[in-house]
Amino acid sequence: MKISAKGRYGLAAMTYLARNYASGSPITIISISEKLGISKIYLEQVFSLLKRARLVNSIKGSQGGYQLAREPREISAYDILSSIELSLMEKAAPASEKMPELDRALNARVFDPLDAGIHETLSHVSLDDILTAIDAEKDADSLMYFI
């Protein structure tokens, strides 16, 4: 399975907002763009989808920007990707219009379990979990080994 750049950027940007959630200050797209090295125009498209899904709130004005609409522990990777990766969550077209039993069998044995597995996995990973993993990676990188 391949997640598009838009989906990956959405996860990264939302994780950045989660890291700054406690400050209560809105974060601008420009600062996210600079920090993560992602195109501002591309991020605007991503945030439009995230806002439509009510995952972020936008604050207008000179001190404006974006904030998470809920706490980081309440937003899952599934929430984010399902708002951005629209094709990932669509039902596939029938494999065979002349053999409906083949299509039903493929759905029952392959595609429905796959969809359920994706939903199950992504629903159990919150932004908080991703932040914890980032901190663990930082800690692992900072370890020094001596012989």
mmCIF file of N, CA and C in Angstrom:
data_model
loop_
_atom_site.group_PDB
_atom_site.id
_atom_site.type_symbol
_atom_site.label_atom_id
_atom_site.label_comp_id
_atom_site.label_asym_id
_atom_site.label_seq_id
_atom_site.Cartn_x
_atom_site.Cartn_y
_atom_site.Cartn_z
ATOM 1 N N MET A 1 0.850 -1.177 0.000
ATOM 2 C CA MET A 1 0.000 0.000 0.000
ATOM 3 C C MET A 1 0.893 1.237 0.000
ATOM 4 N N LYS A 2 0.508 2.195 -0.786
ATOM 5 C CA LYS A 2 1.298 3.418 -0.872
ATOM 6 C C LYS A 2 0.428 4.613 -0.503
ATOM 7 N N ILE A 3 0.909 5.377 0.452
ATOM 8 C CA ILE A 3 0.246 6.616 0.854
ATOM 9 C C ILE A 3 0.874 7.739 0.028
ATOM 10 N N SER A 4 0.046 8.606 -0.519
ATOM 11 C CA SER A 4 0.544 9.702 -1.361
ATOM 12 C C SER A 4 1.346 10.708 -0.539
ATOM 13 N N ALA A 5 2.051 11.560 -1.256
ATOM 14 C CA ALA A 5 2.799 12.633 -0.594
ATOM 15 C C ALA A 5 1.849 13.508 0.209
ATOM 16 N N LYS A 6 0.670 13.750 -0.328
ATOM 17 C CA LYS A 6 -0.309 14.588 0.371
ATOM 18 C C LYS A 6 -0.678 13.965 1.721
ATOM 19 N N GLY A 7 -0.873 12.650 1.744
ATOM 20 C CA GLY A 7 -1.192 11.957 2.991
ATOM 21 C C GLY A 7 -0.045 12.017 3.988
ATOM 22 N N ARG A 8 1.165 11.807 3.496
ATOM 23 C CA ARG A 8 2.348 11.867 4.371
ATOM 24 C C ARG A 8 2.554 13.285 4.922
ATOM 25 N N TYR A 9 2.381 14.277 4.061
ATOM 26 C CA TYR A 9 2.521 15.660 4.503
ATOM 27 C C TYR A 9 1.442 16.014 5.523
ATOM 28 N N GLY A 10 0.250 15.508 5.315
ATOM 29 C CA GLY A 10 -0.834 15.748 6.269
ATOM 30 C C GLY A 10 -0.513 15.180 7.637
ATOM 31 N N LEU A 11 -0.005 13.948 7.662
ATOM 32 C CA LEU A 11 0.390 13.340 8.940
ATOM 33 C C LEU A 11 1.512 14.138 9.599
ATOM 34 N N ALA A 12 2.497 14.543 8.804
ATOM 35 C CA ALA A 12 3.624 15.307 9.351
ATOM 36 C C ALA A 12 3.161 16.655 9.898
ATOM 37 N N ALA A 13 2.330 17.364 9.146
ATOM 38 C CA ALA A 13 1.852 18.679 9.583
ATOM 39 C C ALA A 13 0.989 18.563 10.835
ATOM 40 N N MET A 14 0.136 17.553 10.880
ATOM 41 C CA MET A 14 -0.711 17.364 12.064
ATOM 42 C C MET A 14 0.133 16.991 13.280
ATOM 43 N N THR A 15 1.190 16.227 13.061
ATOM 44 C CA THR A 15 2.093 15.885 14.164
ATOM 45 C C THR A 15 2.797 17.142 14.669
ATOM 46 N N TYR A 16 3.179 18.019 13.754
ATOM 47 C CA TYR A 16 3.800 19.286 14.145
ATOM 48 C C TYR A 16 2.822 20.130 14.966
ATOM 49 N N LEU A 17 1.564 20.191 14.539
ATOM 50 C CA LEU A 17 0.556 20.918 15.327
ATOM 51 C C LEU A 17 0.371 20.270 16.695
ATOM 52 N N ALA A 18 0.412 18.949 16.737
ATOM 53 C CA ALA A 18 0.252 18.233 18.008
ATOM 54 C C ALA A 18 1.401 18.557 18.959
ATOM 55 N N ARG A 19 2.607 18.642 18.417
ATOM 56 C CA ARG A 19 3.783 18.957 19.244
ATOM 57 C C ARG A 19 3.615 20.332 19.888
ATOM 58 N N ASN A 20 2.942 21.236 19.216
ATOM 59 C CA ASN A 20 2.767 22.605 19.710
ATOM 60 C C ASN A 20 1.387 22.847 20.317
ATOM 61 N N TYR A 21 0.620 21.799 20.521
ATOM 62 C CA TYR A 21 -0.767 21.916 20.990
ATOM 63 C C TYR A 21 -0.860 22.603 22.355
ATOM 64 N N ALA A 22 0.025 22.256 23.268
ATOM 65 C CA ALA A 22 -0.041 22.783 24.636
ATOM 66 C C ALA A 22 0.151 24.295 24.695
ATOM 67 N N SER A 23 0.843 24.869 23.718
ATOM 68 C CA SER A 23 1.075 26.315 23.741
ATOM 69 C C SER A 23 -0.219 27.094 23.515
ATOM 70 N N GLY A 24 -1.180 26.470 22.836
ATOM 71 C CA GLY A 24 -2.443 27.143 22.556
ATOM 72 C C GLY A 24 -2.360 28.178 21.453
ATOM 73 N N SER A 25 -1.175 28.362 20.894
ATOM 74 C CA SER A 25 -0.988 29.360 19.834
ATOM 75 C C SER A 25 -1.211 28.738 18.464
ATOM 76 N N PRO A 26 -1.892 29.469 17.583
ATOM 77 C CA PRO A 26 -2.042 28.953 16.219
ATOM 78 C C PRO A 26 -0.700 28.954 15.492
ATOM 79 N N ILE A 27 -0.545 28.009 14.586
ATOM 80 C CA ILE A 27 0.690 27.860 13.821
ATOM 81 C C ILE A 27 0.376 28.188 12.359
ATOM 82 N N THR A 28 1.199 29.016 11.749
ATOM 83 C CA THR A 28 0.953 29.397 10.355
ATOM 84 C C THR A 28 1.449 28.310 9.399
ATOM 85 N N ILE A 29 0.855 28.301 8.228
ATOM 86 C CA ILE A 29 1.299 27.362 7.192
ATOM 87 C C ILE A 29 2.745 27.656 6.813
ATOM 88 N N ILE A 30 3.116 28.929 6.814
ATOM 89 C CA ILE A 30 4.494 29.291 6.466
ATOM 90 C C ILE A 30 5.478 28.675 7.455
ATOM 91 N N SER A 31 5.179 28.738 8.754
ATOM 92 C CA SER A 31 6.112 28.166 9.730
ATOM 93 C C SER A 31 6.161 26.644 9.616
ATOM 94 N N ILE A 32 5.023 26.008 9.328
ATOM 95 C CA ILE A 32 5.020 24.553 9.129
ATOM 96 C C ILE A 32 5.838 24.214 7.885
ATOM 97 N N SER A 33 5.648 24.987 6.829
ATOM 98 C CA SER A 33 6.370 24.785 5.576
ATOM 99 C C SER A 33 7.878 24.878 5.792
ATOM 100 N N GLU A 34 8.305 25.906 6.512
ATOM 101 C CA GLU A 34 9.731 26.099 6.766
ATOM 102 C C GLU A 34 10.294 25.003 7.660
ATOM 103 N N LYS A 35 9.567 24.646 8.699
ATOM 104 C CA LYS A 35 10.051 23.645 9.651
ATOM 105 C C LYS A 35 10.146 22.259 9.020
ATOM 106 N N LEU A 36 9.153 21.899 8.196
ATOM 107 C CA LEU A 36 9.113 20.549 7.635
ATOM 108 C C LEU A 36 9.673 20.458 6.215
ATOM 109 N N GLY A 37 9.932 21.611 5.594
ATOM 110 C CA GLY A 37 10.456 21.598 4.237
ATOM 111 C C GLY A 37 9.428 21.136 3.211
ATOM 112 N N ILE A 38 8.181 21.555 3.409
ATOM 113 C CA ILE A 38 7.079 21.184 2.519
ATOM 114 C C ILE A 38 6.555 22.456 1.856
ATOM 115 N N SER A 39 6.207 22.353 0.589
ATOM 116 C CA SER A 39 5.682 23.485 -0.168
ATOM 117 C C SER A 39 4.468 24.109 0.518
ATOM 118 N N LYS A 40 4.477 25.425 0.622
ATOM 119 C CA LYS A 40 3.365 26.171 1.228
ATOM 120 C C LYS A 40 2.071 25.932 0.454
ATOM 121 N N ILE A 41 2.150 25.950 -0.854
ATOM 122 C CA ILE A 41 0.956 25.755 -1.688
ATOM 123 C C ILE A 41 0.374 24.363 -1.463
ATOM 124 N N TYR A 42 1.252 23.377 -1.362
ATOM 125 C CA TYR A 42 0.802 22.006 -1.121
ATOM 126 C C TYR A 42 0.136 21.901 0.249
ATOM 127 N N LEU A 43 0.735 22.537 1.249
ATOM 128 C CA LEU A 43 0.155 22.509 2.597
ATOM 129 C C LEU A 43 -1.208 23.184 2.640
ATOM 130 N N GLU A 44 -1.387 24.233 1.868
ATOM 131 C CA GLU A 44 -2.696 24.897 1.830
ATOM 132 C C GLU A 44 -3.778 23.935 1.347
ATOM 133 N N GLN A 45 -3.446 23.110 0.353
ATOM 134 C CA GLN A 45 -4.396 22.105 -0.131
ATOM 135 C C GLN A 45 -4.701 21.078 0.956
ATOM 136 N N VAL A 46 -3.659 20.634 1.644
ATOM 137 C CA VAL A 46 -3.820 19.646 2.713
ATOM 138 C C VAL A 46 -4.684 20.212 3.830
ATOM 139 N N PHE A 47 -4.397 21.445 4.246
ATOM 140 C CA PHE A 47 -5.150 22.034 5.353
ATOM 141 C C PHE A 47 -6.595 22.328 4.979
ATOM 142 N N SER A 48 -6.848 22.566 3.721
ATOM 143 C CA SER A 48 -8.229 22.730 3.279
ATOM 144 C C SER A 48 -9.020 21.445 3.541
ATOM 145 N N LEU A 49 -8.421 20.299 3.243
ATOM 146 C CA LEU A 49 -9.068 19.006 3.491
ATOM 147 C C LEU A 49 -9.193 18.719 4.989
ATOM 148 N N LEU A 50 -8.154 19.041 5.752
ATOM 149 C CA LEU A 50 -8.187 18.811 7.202
ATOM 150 C C LEU A 50 -9.240 19.686 7.873
ATOM 151 N N LYS A 51 -9.374 20.913 7.387
ATOM 152 C CA LYS A 51 -10.386 21.821 7.936
ATOM 153 C C LYS A 51 -11.787 21.314 7.607
ATOM 154 N N ARG A 52 -11.984 20.853 6.377
ATOM 155 C CA ARG A 52 -13.287 20.320 5.970
ATOM 156 C C ARG A 52 -13.676 19.108 6.836
ATOM 157 N N ALA A 53 -12.669 18.331 7.254
ATOM 158 C CA ALA A 53 -12.914 17.163 8.104
ATOM 159 C C ALA A 53 -13.020 17.541 9.582
ATOM 160 N N ARG A 54 -12.901 18.823 9.875
ATOM 161 C CA ARG A 54 -12.978 19.348 11.245
ATOM 162 C C ARG A 54 -11.881 18.793 12.164
ATOM 163 N N LEU A 55 -10.713 18.587 11.583
ATOM 164 C CA LEU A 55 -9.573 18.142 12.372
ATOM 165 C C LEU A 55 -8.726 19.317 12.833
ATOM 166 N N VAL A 56 -8.847 20.448 12.127
ATOM 167 C CA VAL A 56 -8.137 21.667 12.515
ATOM 168 C C VAL A 56 -9.110 22.834 12.517
ATOM 169 N N ASN A 57 -8.763 23.824 13.311
ATOM 170 C CA ASN A 57 -9.488 25.095 13.312
ATOM 171 C C ASN A 57 -8.559 26.142 12.723
ATOM 172 N N SER A 58 -9.115 27.045 11.942
ATOM 173 C CA SER A 58 -8.294 28.132 11.405
ATOM 174 C C SER A 58 -8.649 29.416 12.135
ATOM 175 N N ILE A 59 -7.615 30.162 12.458
ATOM 176 C CA ILE A 59 -7.777 31.445 13.131
ATOM 177 C C ILE A 59 -7.296 32.506 12.150
ATOM 178 N N LYS A 60 -8.136 33.458 11.870
ATOM 179 C CA LYS A 60 -7.809 34.512 10.903
ATOM 180 C C LYS A 60 -7.091 35.666 11.604
ATOM 181 N N GLY A 61 -6.434 36.482 10.807
ATOM 182 C CA GLY A 61 -5.785 37.674 11.337
ATOM 183 C C GLY A 61 -4.281 37.552 11.393
ATOM 184 N N SER A 62 -3.655 38.623 11.882
ATOM 185 C CA SER A 62 -2.192 38.678 11.902
ATOM 186 C C SER A 62 -1.585 37.650 12.854
ATOM 187 N N GLN A 63 -2.320 37.265 13.873
ATOM 188 C CA GLN A 63 -1.836 36.252 14.814
ATOM 189 C C GLN A 63 -2.481 34.896 14.529
ATOM 190 N N GLY A 64 -2.997 34.747 13.321
ATOM 191 C CA GLY A 64 -3.750 33.550 12.959
ATOM 192 C C GLY A 64 -2.890 32.376 12.548
ATOM 193 N N GLY A 65 -3.574 31.324 12.202
ATOM 194 C CA GLY A 65 -2.921 30.089 11.790
ATOM 195 C C GLY A 65 -3.870 28.928 12.016
ATOM 196 N N TYR A 66 -3.300 27.773 12.273
ATOM 197 C CA TYR A 66 -4.096 26.570 12.498
ATOM 198 C C TYR A 66 -3.791 25.958 13.850
ATOM 199 N N GLN A 67 -4.824 25.341 14.411
ATOM 200 C CA GLN A 67 -4.708 24.585 15.660
ATOM 201 C C GLN A 67 -5.471 23.282 15.488
ATOM 202 N N LEU A 68 -5.080 22.276 16.260
ATOM 203 C CA LEU A 68 -5.851 21.037 16.271
ATOM 204 C C LEU A 68 -7.236 21.319 16.827
ATOM 205 N N ALA A 69 -8.241 20.683 16.270
ATOM 206 C CA ALA A 69 -9.616 20.863 16.740
ATOM 207 C C ALA A 69 -9.891 20.037 17.995
ATOM 208 N N ARG A 70 -9.071 19.007 18.217
ATOM 209 C CA ARG A 70 -9.204 18.155 19.407
ATOM 210 C C ARG A 70 -7.812 17.881 19.959
ATOM 211 N N GLU A 71 -7.773 17.290 21.125
ATOM 212 C CA GLU A 71 -6.485 16.944 21.720
ATOM 213 C C GLU A 71 -5.768 15.903 20.862
ATOM 214 N N PRO A 72 -4.431 15.898 20.887
ATOM 215 C CA PRO A 72 -3.671 14.946 20.069
ATOM 216 C C PRO A 72 -4.037 13.482 20.317
ATOM 217 N N ARG A 73 -4.409 13.145 21.530
ATOM 218 C CA ARG A 73 -4.765 11.749 21.817
ATOM 219 C C ARG A 73 -6.107 11.364 21.208
ATOM 220 N N GLU A 74 -6.881 12.354 20.781
ATOM 221 C CA GLU A 74 -8.214 12.102 20.227
ATOM 222 C C GLU A 74 -8.246 12.108 18.698
ATOM 223 N N ILE A 75 -7.107 12.321 18.064
ATOM 224 C CA ILE A 75 -7.042 12.343 16.596
ATOM 225 C C ILE A 75 -6.159 11.185 16.143
ATOM 226 N N SER A 76 -6.732 10.305 15.338
ATOM 227 C CA SER A 76 -5.997 9.125 14.879
ATOM 228 C C SER A 76 -5.417 9.332 13.482
ATOM 229 N N ALA A 77 -4.473 8.470 13.158
ATOM 230 C CA ALA A 77 -3.918 8.471 11.802
ATOM 231 C C ALA A 77 -5.026 8.191 10.787
ATOM 232 N N TYR A 78 -6.003 7.368 11.167
ATOM 233 C CA TYR A 78 -7.134 7.093 10.272
ATOM 234 C C TYR A 78 -7.937 8.366 10.014
ATOM 235 N N ASP A 79 -8.182 9.149 11.058
ATOM 236 C CA ASP A 79 -8.918 10.409 10.887
ATOM 237 C C ASP A 79 -8.231 11.288 9.844
ATOM 238 N N ILE A 80 -6.930 11.387 9.970
ATOM 239 C CA ILE A 80 -6.157 12.265 9.089
ATOM 240 C C ILE A 80 -6.133 11.722 7.663
ATOM 241 N N LEU A 81 -5.736 10.462 7.524
ATOM 242 C CA LEU A 81 -5.608 9.895 6.181
ATOM 243 C C LEU A 81 -6.948 9.763 5.473
ATOM 244 N N SER A 82 -8.002 9.466 6.204
ATOM 245 C CA SER A 82 -9.309 9.335 5.541
ATOM 246 C C SER A 82 -9.824 10.685 5.054
ATOM 247 N N SER A 83 -9.332 11.773 5.646
ATOM 248 C CA SER A 83 -9.745 13.098 5.173
ATOM 249 C C SER A 83 -8.916 13.561 3.975
ATOM 250 N N ILE A 84 -7.735 12.983 3.803
ATOM 251 C CA ILE A 84 -6.829 13.399 2.735
ATOM 252 C C ILE A 84 -6.781 12.380 1.593
ATOM 253 N N GLU A 85 -6.651 11.121 1.950
ATOM 254 C CA GLU A 85 -6.520 10.034 0.970
ATOM 255 C C GLU A 85 -7.897 9.506 0.597
ATOM 256 N N LEU A 86 -8.652 10.288 -0.119
ATOM 257 C CA LEU A 86 -10.027 9.915 -0.429
ATOM 258 C C LEU A 86 -10.102 8.609 -1.212
ATOM 259 N N SER A 87 -9.172 8.372 -2.116
ATOM 260 C CA SER A 87 -9.203 7.146 -2.914
ATOM 261 C C SER A 87 -8.857 5.915 -2.079
ATOM 262 N N LEU A 88 -8.107 6.092 -1.013
ATOM 263 C CA LEU A 88 -7.742 4.970 -0.153
ATOM 264 C C LEU A 88 -8.962 4.387 0.538
ATOM 265 N N MET A 89 -9.948 5.209 0.814
ATOM 266 C CA MET A 89 -11.111 4.771 1.569
ATOM 267 C C MET A 89 -12.310 4.419 0.684
ATOM 268 N N GLU A 90 -12.149 4.550 -0.641
ATOM 269 C CA GLU A 90 -13.245 4.230 -1.554
ATOM 270 C C GLU A 90 -13.373 2.727 -1.737
ATOM 271 N N LYS A 91 -14.576 2.284 -2.000
ATOM 272 C CA LYS A 91 -14.794 0.891 -2.375
ATOM 273 C C LYS A 91 -14.345 0.725 -3.824
ATOM 274 N N ALA A 92 -13.667 -0.378 -4.097
ATOM 275 C CA ALA A 92 -13.167 -0.638 -5.440
ATOM 276 C C ALA A 92 -14.301 -1.030 -6.376
ATOM 277 N N ALA A 93 -14.067 -0.792 -7.649
ATOM 278 C CA ALA A 93 -15.031 -1.212 -8.669
ATOM 279 C C ALA A 93 -15.048 -2.737 -8.726
ATOM 280 N N PRO A 94 -16.150 -3.310 -9.168
ATOM 281 C CA PRO A 94 -16.221 -4.777 -9.264
ATOM 282 C C PRO A 94 -15.103 -5.330 -10.144
ATOM 283 N N ALA A 95 -14.546 -6.464 -9.734
ATOM 284 C CA ALA A 95 -13.483 -7.100 -10.510
ATOM 285 C C ALA A 95 -14.045 -7.752 -11.766
ATOM 286 N N SER A 96 -15.269 -8.232 -11.675
ATOM 287 C CA SER A 96 -15.889 -8.895 -12.823
ATOM 288 C C SER A 96 -17.384 -8.645 -12.808
ATOM 289 N N GLU A 97 -17.863 -7.984 -13.840
ATOM 290 C CA GLU A 97 -19.303 -7.736 -13.926
ATOM 291 C C GLU A 97 -20.058 -8.959 -14.421
ATOM 292 N N LYS A 98 -19.375 -9.868 -15.102
ATOM 293 C CA LYS A 98 -20.032 -11.057 -15.631
ATOM 294 C C LYS A 98 -20.040 -12.207 -14.635
ATOM 295 N N MET A 99 -19.221 -12.094 -13.579
ATOM 296 C CA MET A 99 -19.172 -13.148 -12.563
ATOM 297 C C MET A 99 -19.323 -12.512 -11.183
ATOM 298 N N PRO A 100 -20.543 -12.176 -10.791
ATOM 299 C CA PRO A 100 -20.742 -11.524 -9.497
ATOM 300 C C PRO A 100 -20.277 -12.371 -8.317
ATOM 301 N N GLU A 101 -20.306 -13.696 -8.456
ATOM 302 C CA GLU A 101 -19.833 -14.556 -7.370
ATOM 303 C C GLU A 101 -18.332 -14.379 -7.152
ATOM 304 N N LEU A 102 -17.579 -14.131 -8.228
ATOM 305 C CA LEU A 102 -16.148 -13.856 -8.108
ATOM 306 C C LEU A 102 -15.937 -12.560 -7.341
ATOM 307 N N ASP A 103 -16.688 -11.553 -7.692
ATOM 308 C CA ASP A 103 -16.566 -10.264 -7.018
ATOM 309 C C ASP A 103 -16.908 -10.382 -5.533
ATOM 310 N N ARG A 104 -17.984 -11.091 -5.219
ATOM 311 C CA ARG A 104 -18.367 -11.276 -3.807
ATOM 312 C C ARG A 104 -17.289 -12.039 -3.045
ATOM 313 N N ALA A 105 -16.718 -13.069 -3.681
ATOM 314 C CA ALA A 105 -15.668 -13.855 -3.028
ATOM 315 C C ALA A 105 -14.416 -13.007 -2.787
ATOM 316 N N LEU A 106 -14.030 -12.227 -3.788
ATOM 317 C CA LEU A 106 -12.860 -11.356 -3.613
ATOM 318 C C LEU A 106 -13.093 -10.342 -2.499
ATOM 319 N N ASN A 107 -14.275 -9.761 -2.471
ATOM 320 C CA ASN A 107 -14.587 -8.811 -1.400
ATOM 321 C C ASN A 107 -14.545 -9.491 -0.042
ATOM 322 N N ALA A 108 -15.173 -10.654 0.069
ATOM 323 C CA ALA A 108 -15.255 -11.343 1.363
ATOM 324 C C ALA A 108 -13.900 -11.835 1.850
ATOM 325 N N ARG A 109 -13.055 -12.311 0.939
ATOM 326 C CA ARG A 109 -11.799 -12.934 1.357
ATOM 327 C C ARG A 109 -10.576 -12.024 1.261
ATOM 328 N N VAL A 110 -10.669 -10.970 0.458
ATOM 329 C CA VAL A 110 -9.489 -10.124 0.262
ATOM 330 C C VAL A 110 -9.752 -8.673 0.659
ATOM 331 N N PHE A 111 -10.651 -8.032 -0.051
ATOM 332 C CA PHE A 111 -10.769 -6.584 0.078
ATOM 333 C C PHE A 111 -11.425 -6.123 1.376
ATOM 334 N N ASP A 112 -12.489 -6.770 1.806
ATOM 335 C CA ASP A 112 -13.129 -6.365 3.065
ATOM 336 C C ASP A 112 -12.200 -6.565 4.264
ATOM 337 N N PRO A 113 -11.503 -7.736 4.371
ATOM 338 C CA PRO A 113 -10.549 -7.878 5.479
ATOM 339 C C PRO A 113 -9.394 -6.872 5.404
ATOM 340 N N LEU A 114 -8.951 -6.569 4.182
ATOM 341 C CA LEU A 114 -7.886 -5.580 4.019
ATOM 342 C C LEU A 114 -8.346 -4.211 4.502
ATOM 343 N N ASP A 115 -9.535 -3.795 4.074
ATOM 344 C CA ASP A 115 -10.089 -2.512 4.522
ATOM 345 C C ASP A 115 -10.239 -2.474 6.039
ATOM 346 N N ALA A 116 -10.730 -3.572 6.610
ATOM 347 C CA ALA A 116 -10.912 -3.635 8.066
ATOM 348 C C ALA A 116 -9.568 -3.559 8.788
ATOM 349 N N GLY A 117 -8.555 -4.221 8.240
ATOM 350 C CA GLY A 117 -7.226 -4.193 8.854
ATOM 351 C C GLY A 117 -6.604 -2.804 8.820
ATOM 352 N N ILE A 118 -6.765 -2.133 7.695
ATOM 353 C CA ILE A 118 -6.251 -0.763 7.576
ATOM 354 C C ILE A 118 -6.950 0.137 8.590
ATOM 355 N N HIS A 119 -8.267 0.037 8.638
ATOM 356 C CA HIS A 119 -9.038 0.857 9.584
ATOM 357 C C HIS A 119 -8.618 0.559 11.021
ATOM 358 N N GLU A 120 -8.510 -0.712 11.364
ATOM 359 C CA GLU A 120 -8.144 -1.122 12.726
ATOM 360 C C GLU A 120 -6.764 -0.581 13.108
ATOM 361 N N THR A 121 -5.805 -0.751 12.223
ATOM 362 C CA THR A 121 -4.436 -0.315 12.517
ATOM 363 C C THR A 121 -4.345 1.200 12.660
ATOM 364 N N LEU A 122 -4.853 1.919 11.667
ATOM 365 C CA LEU A 122 -4.727 3.374 11.679
ATOM 366 C C LEU A 122 -5.565 4.030 12.768
ATOM 367 N N SER A 123 -6.668 3.416 13.146
ATOM 368 C CA SER A 123 -7.530 3.979 14.198
ATOM 369 C C SER A 123 -6.885 3.901 15.572
ATOM 370 N N HIS A 124 -5.936 2.982 15.727
ATOM 371 C CA HIS A 124 -5.295 2.807 17.027
ATOM 372 C C HIS A 124 -3.963 3.541 17.144
ATOM 373 N N VAL A 125 -3.677 4.424 16.199
ATOM 374 C CA VAL A 125 -2.464 5.247 16.279
ATOM 375 C C VAL A 125 -2.903 6.704 16.353
ATOM 376 N N SER A 126 -2.711 7.303 17.528
ATOM 377 C CA SER A 126 -3.091 8.708 17.713
ATOM 378 C C SER A 126 -1.881 9.611 17.472
ATOM 379 N N LEU A 127 -2.149 10.893 17.353
ATOM 380 C CA LEU A 127 -1.046 11.853 17.247
ATOM 381 C C LEU A 127 -0.160 11.785 18.485
ATOM 382 N N ASP A 128 -0.761 11.537 19.633
ATOM 383 C CA ASP A 128 0.015 11.362 20.868
ATOM 384 C C ASP A 128 0.988 10.191 20.735
ATOM 385 N N ASP A 129 0.519 9.081 20.147
ATOM 386 C CA ASP A 129 1.379 7.916 19.945
ATOM 387 C C ASP A 129 2.555 8.258 19.037
ATOM 388 N N ILE A 130 2.291 9.035 18.003
ATOM 389 C CA ILE A 130 3.358 9.426 17.083
ATOM 390 C C ILE A 130 4.375 10.314 17.799
ATOM 391 N N LEU A 131 3.900 11.240 18.633
ATOM 392 C CA LEU A 131 4.817 12.092 19.406
ATOM 393 C C LEU A 131 5.681 11.257 20.341
ATOM 394 N N THR A 132 5.088 10.256 20.972
ATOM 395 C CA THR A 132 5.841 9.366 21.862
ATOM 396 C C THR A 132 6.920 8.627 21.076
ATOM 397 N N ALA A 133 6.579 8.166 19.877
ATOM 398 C CA ALA A 133 7.553 7.469 19.035
ATOM 399 C C ALA A 133 8.686 8.402 18.610
ATOM 400 N N ILE A 134 8.362 9.652 18.321
ATOM 401 C CA ILE A 134 9.395 10.630 17.956
ATOM 402 C C ILE A 134 10.361 10.820 19.118
ATOM 403 N N ASP A 135 9.819 10.973 20.322
ATOM 404 C CA ASP A 135 10.669 11.150 21.502
ATOM 405 C C ASP A 135 11.556 9.930 21.732
ATOM 406 N N ALA A 136 11.010 8.734 21.511
ATOM 407 C CA ALA A 136 11.796 7.511 21.671
ATOM 408 C C ALA A 136 12.922 7.457 20.641
ATOM 409 N N GLU A 137 12.636 7.886 19.418
ATOM 410 C CA GLU A 137 13.669 7.927 18.375
ATOM 411 C C GLU A 137 14.768 8.925 18.737
ATOM 412 N N LYS A 138 14.371 10.083 19.277
ATOM 413 C CA LYS A 138 15.363 11.081 19.699
ATOM 414 C C LYS A 138 16.244 10.513 20.800
ATOM 415 N N ASP A 139 15.614 9.828 21.776
ATOM 416 C CA ASP A 139 16.371 9.232 22.876
ATOM 417 C C ASP A 139 17.334 8.173 22.361
ATOM 418 N N ALA A 140 16.898 7.363 21.419
ATOM 419 C CA ALA A 140 17.756 6.320 20.857
ATOM 420 C C ALA A 140 18.930 6.937 20.107
ATOM 421 N N ASP A 141 18.691 8.038 19.411
ATOM 422 C CA ASP A 141 19.759 8.710 18.675
ATOM 423 C C ASP A 141 20.779 9.362 19.603
ATOM 424 N N SER A 142 20.350 9.730 20.803
ATOM 425 C CA SER A 142 21.251 10.442 21.706
ATOM 426 C C SER A 142 22.090 9.504 22.570
ATOM 427 N N LEU A 143 21.815 8.212 22.517
ATOM 428 C CA LEU A 143 22.604 7.271 23.307
ATOM 429 C C LEU A 143 24.023 7.191 22.762
ATOM 430 N N MET A 144 24.976 7.128 23.669
ATOM 431 C CA MET A 144 26.370 6.987 23.261
ATOM 432 C C MET A 144 26.868 5.651 23.784
ATOM 433 N N TYR A 145 27.555 4.949 22.935
ATOM 434 C CA TYR A 145 28.085 3.648 23.317
ATOM 435 C C TYR A 145 29.600 3.749 23.431
ATOM 436 N N PHE A 146 30.128 3.185 24.521
ATOM 437 C CA PHE A 146 31.567 3.197 24.746
ATOM 438 C C PHE A 146 32.056 1.767 24.880
ATOM 439 N N ILE A 147 33.218 1.527 24.330
ATOM 440 C CA ILE A 147 33.825 0.195 24.450
ATOM 441 C C ILE A 147 35.040 0.309 25.338
#
